[in-house]
Coordinates of C-alpha atoms in Angstrom, one line a residue:
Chain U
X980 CA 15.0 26.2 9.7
X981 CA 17.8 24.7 11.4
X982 CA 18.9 21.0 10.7
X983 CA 17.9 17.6 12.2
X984 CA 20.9 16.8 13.6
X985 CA 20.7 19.9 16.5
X986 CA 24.7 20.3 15.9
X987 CA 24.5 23.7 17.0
X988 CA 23.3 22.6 20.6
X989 CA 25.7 19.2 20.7
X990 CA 28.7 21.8 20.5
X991 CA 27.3 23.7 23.2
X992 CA 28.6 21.9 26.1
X993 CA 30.2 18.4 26.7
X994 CA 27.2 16.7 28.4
X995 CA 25.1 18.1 25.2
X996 CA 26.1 15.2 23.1
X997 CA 23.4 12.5 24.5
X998 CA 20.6 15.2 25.1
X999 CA 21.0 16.5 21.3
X1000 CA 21.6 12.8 19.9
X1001 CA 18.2 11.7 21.8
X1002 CA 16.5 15.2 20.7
X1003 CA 18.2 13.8 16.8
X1004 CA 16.2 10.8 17.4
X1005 CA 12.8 11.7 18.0
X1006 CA 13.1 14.8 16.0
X1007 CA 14.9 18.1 17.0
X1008 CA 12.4 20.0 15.3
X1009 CA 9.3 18.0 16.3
X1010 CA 10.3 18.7 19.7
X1011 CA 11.2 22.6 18.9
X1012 CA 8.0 22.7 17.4
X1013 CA 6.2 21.4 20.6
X1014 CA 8.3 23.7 23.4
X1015 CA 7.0 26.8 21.0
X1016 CA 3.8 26.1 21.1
X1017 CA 4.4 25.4 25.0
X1018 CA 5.8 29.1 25.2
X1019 CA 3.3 30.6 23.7
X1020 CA 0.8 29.6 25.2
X1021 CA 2.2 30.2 29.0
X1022 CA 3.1 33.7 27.7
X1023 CA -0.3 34.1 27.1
X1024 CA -1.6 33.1 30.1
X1025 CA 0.7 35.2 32.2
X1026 CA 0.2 38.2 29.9
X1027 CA -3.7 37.6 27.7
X1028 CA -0.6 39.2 25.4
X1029 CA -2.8 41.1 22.6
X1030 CA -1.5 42.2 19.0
X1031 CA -2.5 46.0 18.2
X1032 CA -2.0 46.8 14.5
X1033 CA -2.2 50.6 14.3
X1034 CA -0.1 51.4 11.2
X1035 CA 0.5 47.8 9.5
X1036 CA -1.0 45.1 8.7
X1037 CA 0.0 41.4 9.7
X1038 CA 0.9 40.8 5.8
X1039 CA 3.5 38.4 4.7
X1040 CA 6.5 41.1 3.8
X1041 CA 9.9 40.7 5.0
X1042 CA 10.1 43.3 7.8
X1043 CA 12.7 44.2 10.6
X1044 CA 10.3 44.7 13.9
X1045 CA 12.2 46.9 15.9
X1046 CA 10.9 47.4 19.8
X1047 CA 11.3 49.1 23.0
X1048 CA 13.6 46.9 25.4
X1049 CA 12.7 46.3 28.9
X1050 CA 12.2 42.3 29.8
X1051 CA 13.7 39.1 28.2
X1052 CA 10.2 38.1 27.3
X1053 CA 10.3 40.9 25.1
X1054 CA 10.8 39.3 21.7
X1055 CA 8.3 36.2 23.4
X1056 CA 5.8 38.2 22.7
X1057 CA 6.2 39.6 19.2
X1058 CA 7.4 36.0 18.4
X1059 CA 3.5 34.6 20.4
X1060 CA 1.1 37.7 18.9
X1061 CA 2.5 37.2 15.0
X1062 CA 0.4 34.7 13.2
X1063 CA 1.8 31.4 12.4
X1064 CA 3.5 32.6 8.8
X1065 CA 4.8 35.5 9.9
X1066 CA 6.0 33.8 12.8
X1067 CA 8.1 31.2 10.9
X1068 CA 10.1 33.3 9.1
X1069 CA 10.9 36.1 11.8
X1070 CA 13.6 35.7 14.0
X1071 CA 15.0 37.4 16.9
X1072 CA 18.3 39.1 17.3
X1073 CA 19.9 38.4 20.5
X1074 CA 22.7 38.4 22.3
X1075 CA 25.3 35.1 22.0
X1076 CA 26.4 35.8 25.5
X1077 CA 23.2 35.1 27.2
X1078 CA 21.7 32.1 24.7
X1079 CA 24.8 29.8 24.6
X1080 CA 25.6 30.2 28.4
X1081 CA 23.6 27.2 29.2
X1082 CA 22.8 23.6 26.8
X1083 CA 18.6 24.5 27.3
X1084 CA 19.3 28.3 26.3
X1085 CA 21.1 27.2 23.6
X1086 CA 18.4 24.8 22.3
X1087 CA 15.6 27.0 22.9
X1088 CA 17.7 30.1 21.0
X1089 CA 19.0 27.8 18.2
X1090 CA 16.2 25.7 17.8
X1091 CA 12.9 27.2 19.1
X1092 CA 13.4 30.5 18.3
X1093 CA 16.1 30.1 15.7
X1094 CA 17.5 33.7 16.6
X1095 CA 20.3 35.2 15.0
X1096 CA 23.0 35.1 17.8
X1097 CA 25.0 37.8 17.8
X1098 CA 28.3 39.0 20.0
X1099 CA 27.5 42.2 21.5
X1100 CA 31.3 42.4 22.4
X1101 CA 33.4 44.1 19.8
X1102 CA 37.0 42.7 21.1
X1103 CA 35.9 39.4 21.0
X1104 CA 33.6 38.9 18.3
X1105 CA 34.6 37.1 15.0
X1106 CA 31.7 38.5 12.7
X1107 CA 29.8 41.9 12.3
X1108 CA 26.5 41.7 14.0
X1109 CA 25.0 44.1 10.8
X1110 CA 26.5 41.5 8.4
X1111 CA 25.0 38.9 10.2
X1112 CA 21.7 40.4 10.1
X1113 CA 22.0 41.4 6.7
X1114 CA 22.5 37.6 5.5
X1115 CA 19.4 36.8 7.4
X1116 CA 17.4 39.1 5.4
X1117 CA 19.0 38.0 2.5
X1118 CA 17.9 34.3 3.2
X1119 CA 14.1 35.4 3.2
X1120 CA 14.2 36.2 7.5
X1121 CA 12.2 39.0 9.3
X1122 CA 14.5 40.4 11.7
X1123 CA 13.2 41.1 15.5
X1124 CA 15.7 43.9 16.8
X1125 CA 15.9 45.8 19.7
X1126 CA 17.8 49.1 18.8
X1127 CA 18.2 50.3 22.2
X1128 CA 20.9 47.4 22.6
X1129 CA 20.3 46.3 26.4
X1130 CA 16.9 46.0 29.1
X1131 CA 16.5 49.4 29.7
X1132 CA 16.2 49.9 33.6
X1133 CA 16.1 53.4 33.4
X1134 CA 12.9 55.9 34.6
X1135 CA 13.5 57.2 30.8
X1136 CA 10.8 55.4 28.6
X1137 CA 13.7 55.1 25.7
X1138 CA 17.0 54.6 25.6
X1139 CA 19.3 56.2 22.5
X1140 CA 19.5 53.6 20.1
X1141 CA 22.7 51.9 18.8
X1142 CA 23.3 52.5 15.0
X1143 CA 22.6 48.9 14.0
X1144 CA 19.3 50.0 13.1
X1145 CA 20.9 52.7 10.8
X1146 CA 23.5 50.4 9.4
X1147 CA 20.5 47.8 8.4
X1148 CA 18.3 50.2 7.5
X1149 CA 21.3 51.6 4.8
X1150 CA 22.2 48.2 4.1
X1151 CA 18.6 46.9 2.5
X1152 CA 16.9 50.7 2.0
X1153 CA 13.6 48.4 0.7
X1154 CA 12.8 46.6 3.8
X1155 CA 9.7 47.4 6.0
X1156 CA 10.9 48.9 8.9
X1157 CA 8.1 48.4 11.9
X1158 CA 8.1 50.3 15.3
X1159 CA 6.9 47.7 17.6
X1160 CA 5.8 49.0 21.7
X1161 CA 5.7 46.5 23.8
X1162 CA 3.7 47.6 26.8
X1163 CA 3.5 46.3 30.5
X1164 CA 6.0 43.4 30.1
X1165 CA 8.6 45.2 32.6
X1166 CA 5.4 45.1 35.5
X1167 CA 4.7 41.3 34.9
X1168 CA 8.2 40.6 35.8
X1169 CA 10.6 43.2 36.9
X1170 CA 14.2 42.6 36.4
X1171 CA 15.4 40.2 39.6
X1172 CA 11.8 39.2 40.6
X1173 CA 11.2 35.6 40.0
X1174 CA 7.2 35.4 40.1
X1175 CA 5.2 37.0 37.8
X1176 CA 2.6 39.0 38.0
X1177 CA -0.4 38.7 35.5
X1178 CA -1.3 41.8 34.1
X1179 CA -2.0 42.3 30.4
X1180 CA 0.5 42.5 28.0
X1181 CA -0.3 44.7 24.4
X1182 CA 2.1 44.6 21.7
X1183 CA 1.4 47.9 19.4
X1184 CA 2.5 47.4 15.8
X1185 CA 3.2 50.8 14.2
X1186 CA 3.5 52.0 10.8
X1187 CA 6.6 51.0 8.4
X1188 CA 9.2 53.3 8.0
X1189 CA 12.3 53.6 5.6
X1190 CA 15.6 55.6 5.7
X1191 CA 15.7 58.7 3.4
X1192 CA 18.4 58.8 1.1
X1193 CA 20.2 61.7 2.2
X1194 CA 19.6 60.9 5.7
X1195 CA 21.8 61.4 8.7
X1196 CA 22.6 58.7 11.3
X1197 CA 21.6 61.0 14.2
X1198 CA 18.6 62.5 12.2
X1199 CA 17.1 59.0 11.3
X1200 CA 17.5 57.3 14.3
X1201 CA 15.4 60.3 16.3
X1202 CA 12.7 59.6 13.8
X1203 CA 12.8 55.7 14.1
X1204 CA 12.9 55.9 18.1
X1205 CA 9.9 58.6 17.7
X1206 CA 8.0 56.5 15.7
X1207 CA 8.2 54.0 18.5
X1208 CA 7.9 56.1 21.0
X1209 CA 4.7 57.4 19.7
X1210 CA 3.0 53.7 20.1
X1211 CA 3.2 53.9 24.0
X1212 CA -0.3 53.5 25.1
X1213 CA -2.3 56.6 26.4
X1214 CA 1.3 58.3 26.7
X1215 CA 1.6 56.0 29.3
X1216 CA 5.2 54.6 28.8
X1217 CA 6.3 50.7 30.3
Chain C
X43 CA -24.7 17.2 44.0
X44 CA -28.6 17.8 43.9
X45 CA -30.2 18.2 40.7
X46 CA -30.4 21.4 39.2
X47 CA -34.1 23.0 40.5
X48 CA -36.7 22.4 37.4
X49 CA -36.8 26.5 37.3
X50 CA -33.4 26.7 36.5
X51 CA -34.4 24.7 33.4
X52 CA -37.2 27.0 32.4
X53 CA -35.4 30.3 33.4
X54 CA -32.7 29.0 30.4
X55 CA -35.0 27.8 28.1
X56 CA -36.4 31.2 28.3
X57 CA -33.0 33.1 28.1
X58 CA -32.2 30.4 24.8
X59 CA -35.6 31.7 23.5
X60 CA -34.3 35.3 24.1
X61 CA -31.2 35.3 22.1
X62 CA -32.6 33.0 19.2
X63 CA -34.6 36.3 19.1
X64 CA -31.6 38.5 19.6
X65 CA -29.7 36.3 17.3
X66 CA -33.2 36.3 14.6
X67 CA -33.1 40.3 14.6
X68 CA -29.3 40.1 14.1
X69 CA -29.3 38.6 11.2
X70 CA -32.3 40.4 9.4
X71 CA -30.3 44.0 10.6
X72 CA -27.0 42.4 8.9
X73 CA -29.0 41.7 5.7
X74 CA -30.7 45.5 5.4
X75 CA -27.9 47.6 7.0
X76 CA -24.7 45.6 6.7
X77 CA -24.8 43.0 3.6
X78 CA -21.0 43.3 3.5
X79 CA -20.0 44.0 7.2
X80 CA -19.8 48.0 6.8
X81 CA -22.4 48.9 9.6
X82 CA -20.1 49.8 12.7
X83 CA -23.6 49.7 15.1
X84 CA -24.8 46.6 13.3
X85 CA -21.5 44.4 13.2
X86 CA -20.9 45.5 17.6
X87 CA -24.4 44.2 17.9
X88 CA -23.7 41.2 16.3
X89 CA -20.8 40.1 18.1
X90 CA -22.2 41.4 21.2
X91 CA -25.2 38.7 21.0
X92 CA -22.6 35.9 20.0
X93 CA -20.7 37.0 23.0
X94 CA -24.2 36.9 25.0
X95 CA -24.7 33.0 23.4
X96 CA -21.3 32.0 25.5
X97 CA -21.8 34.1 28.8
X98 CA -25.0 32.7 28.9
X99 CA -23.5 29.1 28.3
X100 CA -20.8 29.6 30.4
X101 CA -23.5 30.7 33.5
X102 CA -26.0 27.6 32.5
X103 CA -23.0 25.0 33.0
X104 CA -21.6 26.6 36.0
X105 CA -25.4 26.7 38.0
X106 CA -25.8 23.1 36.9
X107 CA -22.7 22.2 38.5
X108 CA -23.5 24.0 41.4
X109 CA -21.7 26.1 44.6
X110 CA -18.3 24.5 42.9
X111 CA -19.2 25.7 39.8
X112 CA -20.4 28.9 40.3
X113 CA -17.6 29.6 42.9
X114 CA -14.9 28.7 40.2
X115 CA -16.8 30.8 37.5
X116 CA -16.6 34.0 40.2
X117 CA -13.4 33.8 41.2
X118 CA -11.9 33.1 37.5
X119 CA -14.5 36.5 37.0
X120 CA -12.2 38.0 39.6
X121 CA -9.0 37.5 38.6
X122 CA -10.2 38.7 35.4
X123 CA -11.4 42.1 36.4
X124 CA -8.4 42.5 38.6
X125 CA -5.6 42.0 36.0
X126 CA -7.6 44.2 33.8
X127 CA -7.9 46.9 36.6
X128 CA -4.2 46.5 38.1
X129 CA -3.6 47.1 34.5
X130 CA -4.6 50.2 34.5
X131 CA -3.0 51.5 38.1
X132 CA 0.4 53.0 38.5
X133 CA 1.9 50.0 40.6
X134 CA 5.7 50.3 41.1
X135 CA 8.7 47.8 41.2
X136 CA 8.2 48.0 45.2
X137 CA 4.7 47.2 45.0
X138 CA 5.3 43.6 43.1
X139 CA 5.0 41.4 45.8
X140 CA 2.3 43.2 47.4
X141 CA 0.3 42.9 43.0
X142 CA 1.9 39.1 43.4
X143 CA -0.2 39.1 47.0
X144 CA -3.5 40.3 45.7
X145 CA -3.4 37.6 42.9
X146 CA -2.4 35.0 44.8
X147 CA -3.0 35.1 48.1
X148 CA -5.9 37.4 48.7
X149 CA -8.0 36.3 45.4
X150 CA -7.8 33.1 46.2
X151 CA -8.4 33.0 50.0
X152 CA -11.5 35.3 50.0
X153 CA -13.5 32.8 47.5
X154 CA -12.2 30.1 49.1
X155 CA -14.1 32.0 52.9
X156 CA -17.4 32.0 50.5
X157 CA -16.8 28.7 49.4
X158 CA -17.0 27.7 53.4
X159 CA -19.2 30.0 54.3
X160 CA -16.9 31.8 56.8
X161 CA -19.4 34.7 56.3
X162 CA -17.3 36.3 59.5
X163 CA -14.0 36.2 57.9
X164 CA -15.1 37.2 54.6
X165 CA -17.2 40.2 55.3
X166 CA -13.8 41.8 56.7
X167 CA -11.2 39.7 55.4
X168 CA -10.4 42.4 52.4
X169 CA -11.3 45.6 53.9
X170 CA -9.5 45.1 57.0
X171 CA -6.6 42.5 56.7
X172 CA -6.0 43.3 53.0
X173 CA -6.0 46.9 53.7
X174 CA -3.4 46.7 56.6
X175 CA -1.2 44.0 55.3
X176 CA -0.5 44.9 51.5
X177 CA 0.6 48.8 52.3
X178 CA 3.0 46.7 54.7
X179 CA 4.9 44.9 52.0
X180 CA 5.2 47.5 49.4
X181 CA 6.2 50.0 52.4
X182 CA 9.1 47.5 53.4
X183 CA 10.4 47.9 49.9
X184 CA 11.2 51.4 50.4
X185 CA 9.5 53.2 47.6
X186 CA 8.0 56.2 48.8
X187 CA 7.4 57.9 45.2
X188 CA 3.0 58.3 45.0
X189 CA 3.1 55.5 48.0
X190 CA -0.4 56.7 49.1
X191 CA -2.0 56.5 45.2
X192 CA -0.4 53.3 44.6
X193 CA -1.9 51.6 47.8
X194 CA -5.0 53.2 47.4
X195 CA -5.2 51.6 43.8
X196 CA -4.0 48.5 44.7
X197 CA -7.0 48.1 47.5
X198 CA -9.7 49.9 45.7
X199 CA -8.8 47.2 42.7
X200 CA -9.2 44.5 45.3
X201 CA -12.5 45.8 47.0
X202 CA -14.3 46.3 43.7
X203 CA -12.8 43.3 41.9
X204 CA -12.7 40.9 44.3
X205 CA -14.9 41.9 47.5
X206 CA -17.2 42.9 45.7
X207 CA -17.9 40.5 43.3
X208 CA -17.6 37.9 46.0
X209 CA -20.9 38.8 47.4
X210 CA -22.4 37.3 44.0
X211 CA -21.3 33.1 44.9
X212 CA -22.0 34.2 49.1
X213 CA -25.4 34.3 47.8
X214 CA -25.1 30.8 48.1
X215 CA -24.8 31.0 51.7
X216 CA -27.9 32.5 52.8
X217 CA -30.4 30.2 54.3
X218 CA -33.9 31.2 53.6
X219 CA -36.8 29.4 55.2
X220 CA -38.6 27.9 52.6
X221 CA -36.3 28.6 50.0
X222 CA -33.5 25.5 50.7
X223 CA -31.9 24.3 47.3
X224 CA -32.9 27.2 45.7
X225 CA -30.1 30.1 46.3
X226 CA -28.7 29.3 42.6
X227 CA -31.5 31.1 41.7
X228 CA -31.2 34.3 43.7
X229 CA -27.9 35.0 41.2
X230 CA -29.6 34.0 38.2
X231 CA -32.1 36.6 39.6
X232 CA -29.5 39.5 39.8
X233 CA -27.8 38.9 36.9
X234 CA -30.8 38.5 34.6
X235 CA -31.7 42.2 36.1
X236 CA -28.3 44.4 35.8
X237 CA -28.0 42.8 32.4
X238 CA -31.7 43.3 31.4
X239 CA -31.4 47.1 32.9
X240 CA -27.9 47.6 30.7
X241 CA -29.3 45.9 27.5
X242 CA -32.2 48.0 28.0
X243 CA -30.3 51.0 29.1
X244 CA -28.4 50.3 25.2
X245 CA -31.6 49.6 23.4
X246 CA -34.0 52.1 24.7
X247 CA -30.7 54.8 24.6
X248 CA -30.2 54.3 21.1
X249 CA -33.8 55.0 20.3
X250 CA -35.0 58.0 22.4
X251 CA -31.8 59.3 24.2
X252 CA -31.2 62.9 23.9
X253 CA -30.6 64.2 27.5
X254 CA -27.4 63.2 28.3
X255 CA -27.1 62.2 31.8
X256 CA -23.2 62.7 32.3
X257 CA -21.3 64.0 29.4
X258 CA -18.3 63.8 30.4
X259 CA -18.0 60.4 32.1
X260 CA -20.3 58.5 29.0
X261 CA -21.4 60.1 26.2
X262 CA -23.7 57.3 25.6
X263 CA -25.9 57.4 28.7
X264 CA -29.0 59.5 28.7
X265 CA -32.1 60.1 31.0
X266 CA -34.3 58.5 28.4
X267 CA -32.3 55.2 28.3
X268 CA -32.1 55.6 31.8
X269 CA -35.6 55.6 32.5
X270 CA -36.9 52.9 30.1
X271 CA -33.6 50.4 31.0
X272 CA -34.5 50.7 35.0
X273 CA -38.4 50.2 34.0
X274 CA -37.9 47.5 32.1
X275 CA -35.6 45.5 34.3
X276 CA -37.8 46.4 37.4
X277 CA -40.5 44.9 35.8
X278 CA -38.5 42.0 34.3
X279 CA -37.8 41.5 38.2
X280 CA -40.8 41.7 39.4
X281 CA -42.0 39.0 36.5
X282 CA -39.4 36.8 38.0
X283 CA -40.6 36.6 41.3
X284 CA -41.4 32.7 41.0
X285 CA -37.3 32.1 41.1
X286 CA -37.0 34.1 44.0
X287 CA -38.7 34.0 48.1
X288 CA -39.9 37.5 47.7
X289 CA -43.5 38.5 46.5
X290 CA -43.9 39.9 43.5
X291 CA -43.7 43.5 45.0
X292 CA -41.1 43.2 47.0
X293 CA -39.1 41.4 43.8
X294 CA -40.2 44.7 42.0
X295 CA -38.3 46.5 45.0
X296 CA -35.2 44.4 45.0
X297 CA -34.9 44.9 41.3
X298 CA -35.3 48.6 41.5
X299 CA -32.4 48.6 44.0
X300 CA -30.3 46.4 41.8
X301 CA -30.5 48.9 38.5
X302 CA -30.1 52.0 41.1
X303 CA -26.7 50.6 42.5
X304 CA -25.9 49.6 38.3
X305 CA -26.3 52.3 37.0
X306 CA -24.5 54.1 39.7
X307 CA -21.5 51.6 39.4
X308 CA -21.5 51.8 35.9
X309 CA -21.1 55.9 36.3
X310 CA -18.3 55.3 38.7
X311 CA -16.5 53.0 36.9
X312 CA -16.7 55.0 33.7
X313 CA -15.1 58.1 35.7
X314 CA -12.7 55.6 36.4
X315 CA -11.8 54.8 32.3
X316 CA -11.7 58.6 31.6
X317 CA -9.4 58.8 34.0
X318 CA -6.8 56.4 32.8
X319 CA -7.6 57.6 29.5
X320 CA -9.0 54.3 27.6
X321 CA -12.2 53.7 26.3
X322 CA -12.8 50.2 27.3
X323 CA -11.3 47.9 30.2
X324 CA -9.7 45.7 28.5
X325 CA -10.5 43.5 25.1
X326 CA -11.6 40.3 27.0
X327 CA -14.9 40.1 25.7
X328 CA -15.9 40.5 21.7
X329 CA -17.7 43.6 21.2
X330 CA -18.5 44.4 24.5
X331 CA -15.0 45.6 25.9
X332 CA -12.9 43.8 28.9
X333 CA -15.3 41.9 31.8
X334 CA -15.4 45.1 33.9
X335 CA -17.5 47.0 31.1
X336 CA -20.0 43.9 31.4
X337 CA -19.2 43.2 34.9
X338 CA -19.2 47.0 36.0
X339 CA -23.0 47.3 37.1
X340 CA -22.7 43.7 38.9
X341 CA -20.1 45.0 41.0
X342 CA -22.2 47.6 42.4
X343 CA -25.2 45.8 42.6
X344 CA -24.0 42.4 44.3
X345 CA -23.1 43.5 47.8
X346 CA -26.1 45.4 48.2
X347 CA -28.5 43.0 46.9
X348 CA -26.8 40.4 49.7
X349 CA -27.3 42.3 52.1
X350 CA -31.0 43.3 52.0
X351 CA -31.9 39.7 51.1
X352 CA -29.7 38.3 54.2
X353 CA -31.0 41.4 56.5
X354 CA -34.5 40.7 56.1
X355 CA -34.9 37.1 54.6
X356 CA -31.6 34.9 56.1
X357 CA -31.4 33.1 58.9
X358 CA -27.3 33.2 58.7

């Protein structure tokens, strides 16, 4: 987990210093502790999110979950339906852009979350989003990933993926790789709607797949985004 | 708040009796058939009866605590069913503030019309303002794409899961001569029948079915279940009469009606499942499904039952 000292959030923006001192003071990670548990359990009253294992089994292997993208609650609720071990040592990939925008984003990305911020820009970006990913699953992390690399808004049920999957997937050939559908989410809460509707979430765990070692880019990446397509429930895609 | 009636008392007592039994029979199947949990039929029958313990709990607290308590248990039935059946419609972006509007507005306000007994208002109040007024938001979003499926979901959701299930708390409402204090009962009465007649339905299914009754809507109903379920709940009704301001006979009647409309419900809302292509409503309820599989012959049966009792008993 991340540090006491919440330096991450201080150097976030200038008014940051007091709130991340106080946070320091009563414990960042007390209070990290307590906003999870407080989004968890408001995901699942908006959603009665459920966990579907059809494939795999909630066992404690380090695993990239890798998921259809339509809502930002997305990852919320992989992150709520894992049990607690799991939970604690999966963490999100998202985008930098969006989770250090404001000082709470930033806490509840750094912190709560602990996500693995990466810079979906490639002229700005100082780092390799793969590498950064690849360190996290060298420090012990499950990786939450969505491959399609944006919300898609699209009638289409998938977008193509990006080739991060590919590069990981080449990178650390032994790690579990999980199709995970995420079904429903893009009803509750539509992209520019501000109240939710509460209809019920299912999160379909699928079974782990690896790449071959002769395998294509193009070739593999149809058979991961199969895989995950084949989870939609009743072949009723969103 | 009065105090609950002294029948309400015995009618638990007896229910309590009933699953100890349930519970007793449980456990000596377990041991025979399922020693180490392998028994599909004996492990769903399990968890079904502990599922029965808490619904059974859940009804006891809310009738001791009254019209508040059995008009929050209702509507938090409601909202239930409807999430799980909105679940299963096709709604659109366009239609999210009309979903939002059934939730939250139209839920709400039609328990809150039973609650105050605006019996005028909340006979119509979903099948006429509900009807007109939802079709009008999602059609001012401009989706026309399956606009007439997705309002006709959208209302058919709310009649079923709300309307309809409304009727069960407006019980409450009617004022029977000679019967004052006493409505709590009338819903204990209904509620003790469609479950009897769908227990029974299971039970005597599972040991004489053969002729299916609808194949393709429930593989699991048959003629012979059919028969011995309604029987047994009609006389479980009649046997009942004491909690209710109808002779024994005409308890016998009103119980027949109540499995009729059921069992019909349940058929309807089975066609419904194969439809969307799921087995169960939803996985609210251990080893029974989502509410609407318990809930499905209540539906039905509720409206009906409220308004033979008002017609010929009610002064309201």
């Amino acid at each position: 987990m991340v540090g006491p000292e919440g330096g991450g959030t201080a150097a976030a923006a200038g008014t940051a210093g007091n709130v991340a001192s106080s946070f320091g003071q009563i414990g960042t990670g007390a209070l990290a502790g307590f906003v999870a548990q407080a989004i968890r359990l408001f995901a699942r009253a908006v959603t009665a999110v459920r966990a579907i294992w059809a494939g795999s089994e909630p066992e404690l292997r380090q695993r990239v979950y890798f998921a259809n993208h339509t809502s930002n609650g997305d990852f919320v609720l992989i992150w709520t339906v894992l049990p607690d071990r799991l939970r604690a040592m999966t963490r999100p990939v998202a985008a930098s852009d969006y989770w250090l925008k404001t000082t709470l984003r930033a806490f509840i990305g750094r912190e709560v979350f602990n996500a693995v911020l990466i810079d979906r820009n490639p002229e700005t970006r100082t780092e390799d989003p793969v590498e950064q990913m690849v360190r996290a699953l060298d420090d012990g992390s499950s990786l939450i990933l969505f491959p399609e690399g944006r919300r898609n808004m699209d009638e289409a049920p998938l977008l193509p993926f990006k080739s991060g999957l590919y590069h990981l997937a080449r990178t650390r050939p032994r790690v579990d790789l999980v199709p995970v559908w995420i079904a429903n989410l893009n009803r509750v809460m539509p992209k520019g709607e501000v109240v939710p509707v509460p209809l019920i979430c299912t999160v379909t765990f699928g079974a782990a797949l690896h790449i071959d070692p002769g395998e294509a880019k193009e070739a593999f990446l149809a058979r991961a985004s199969a895989a995950l397509l084949a989870l939609a429930p009743n072949g009723r895609p969103a | 708040m009065t105090p609950p009636d002294p029948d309400l008392w015995r009618l638990f007592l007896g229910l309590g009796l009933v699953l100890l039994i349930a519970s007793g029979t449980g456990a000596v199947l377990t041991r025979l058939y399922s020693p180490d949990g392998g028994n599909a039929v004996v492990e769903n029958l399990t968890a079904r009866v502990r599922a029965w313990w808490v619904m059974v709990a859940l009804m006891a607290v809310a009738m001791v605590a009254g019209k508040a308590g059995i008009t929050i248990l209702f509507a938090l039935c409601s909202f239930a069913a409807l999430r799980e059946f909105i679940t299963l419609t096709d709604t659109r972006r366009a239609d999210h503030w009309a979903v939002a509007a059934a939730f939250f507005v139209v839920m709400p306000v039609q328990f809150w019309l039973v609650w105050i007994d605006w019996i005028g208002l909340y006979s119509v109040f979903v099948p006429v303002y509900a009807f007109l007024f939802l079709p009008i938001i999602s059609a001012l979003h401009g989706d026309t794409d399956r606009f007439l499926i997705r309002i006709a979901e959208l209302q058919w959701a709310l009649m079923v899961c709300v309307f309809c299930l409304s009727h069960v708390p407006a019980l409450l409402s009617l004022l029977i001569p000679g019967y004052e204090g006493r409505n709590v009962l009338l819903i204990a009465f209904l509620v003790i029948v469609v479950q009897t007649s769908d227990v029974m339905q299971y039970v005597w299914g599972k040991l004489l079915g053969r002729t299916r009754i609808a194949p393709q809507l429930s593989p699991s109903k048959t003629w012979e279940g059919f028969a011995g379920g309604a029987a047994t709940a009609t006389l479980v009704g009649a046997g009942l009469w004491w909690i209710t301001p109808f002779t024994p006979l005409q308890a016998a009647g009103m119980a027949l009606a109540i499995v009729l409309m059921g069992f019909f419900g349940g058929l309807v809302m089975s066609a419904i499942k194969r439809d969307r292509g799921v087995k169960d409503w939803g996985a609210t309820i251990p080893g029974h499904g989502g509410l609407i599989d318990r809930l499905d012959s209540v539906l039905f049966s509720a409206p009906v039952f409220f308004h033979v009792t008002r017609f010929y008993w009610s002064l309201t």
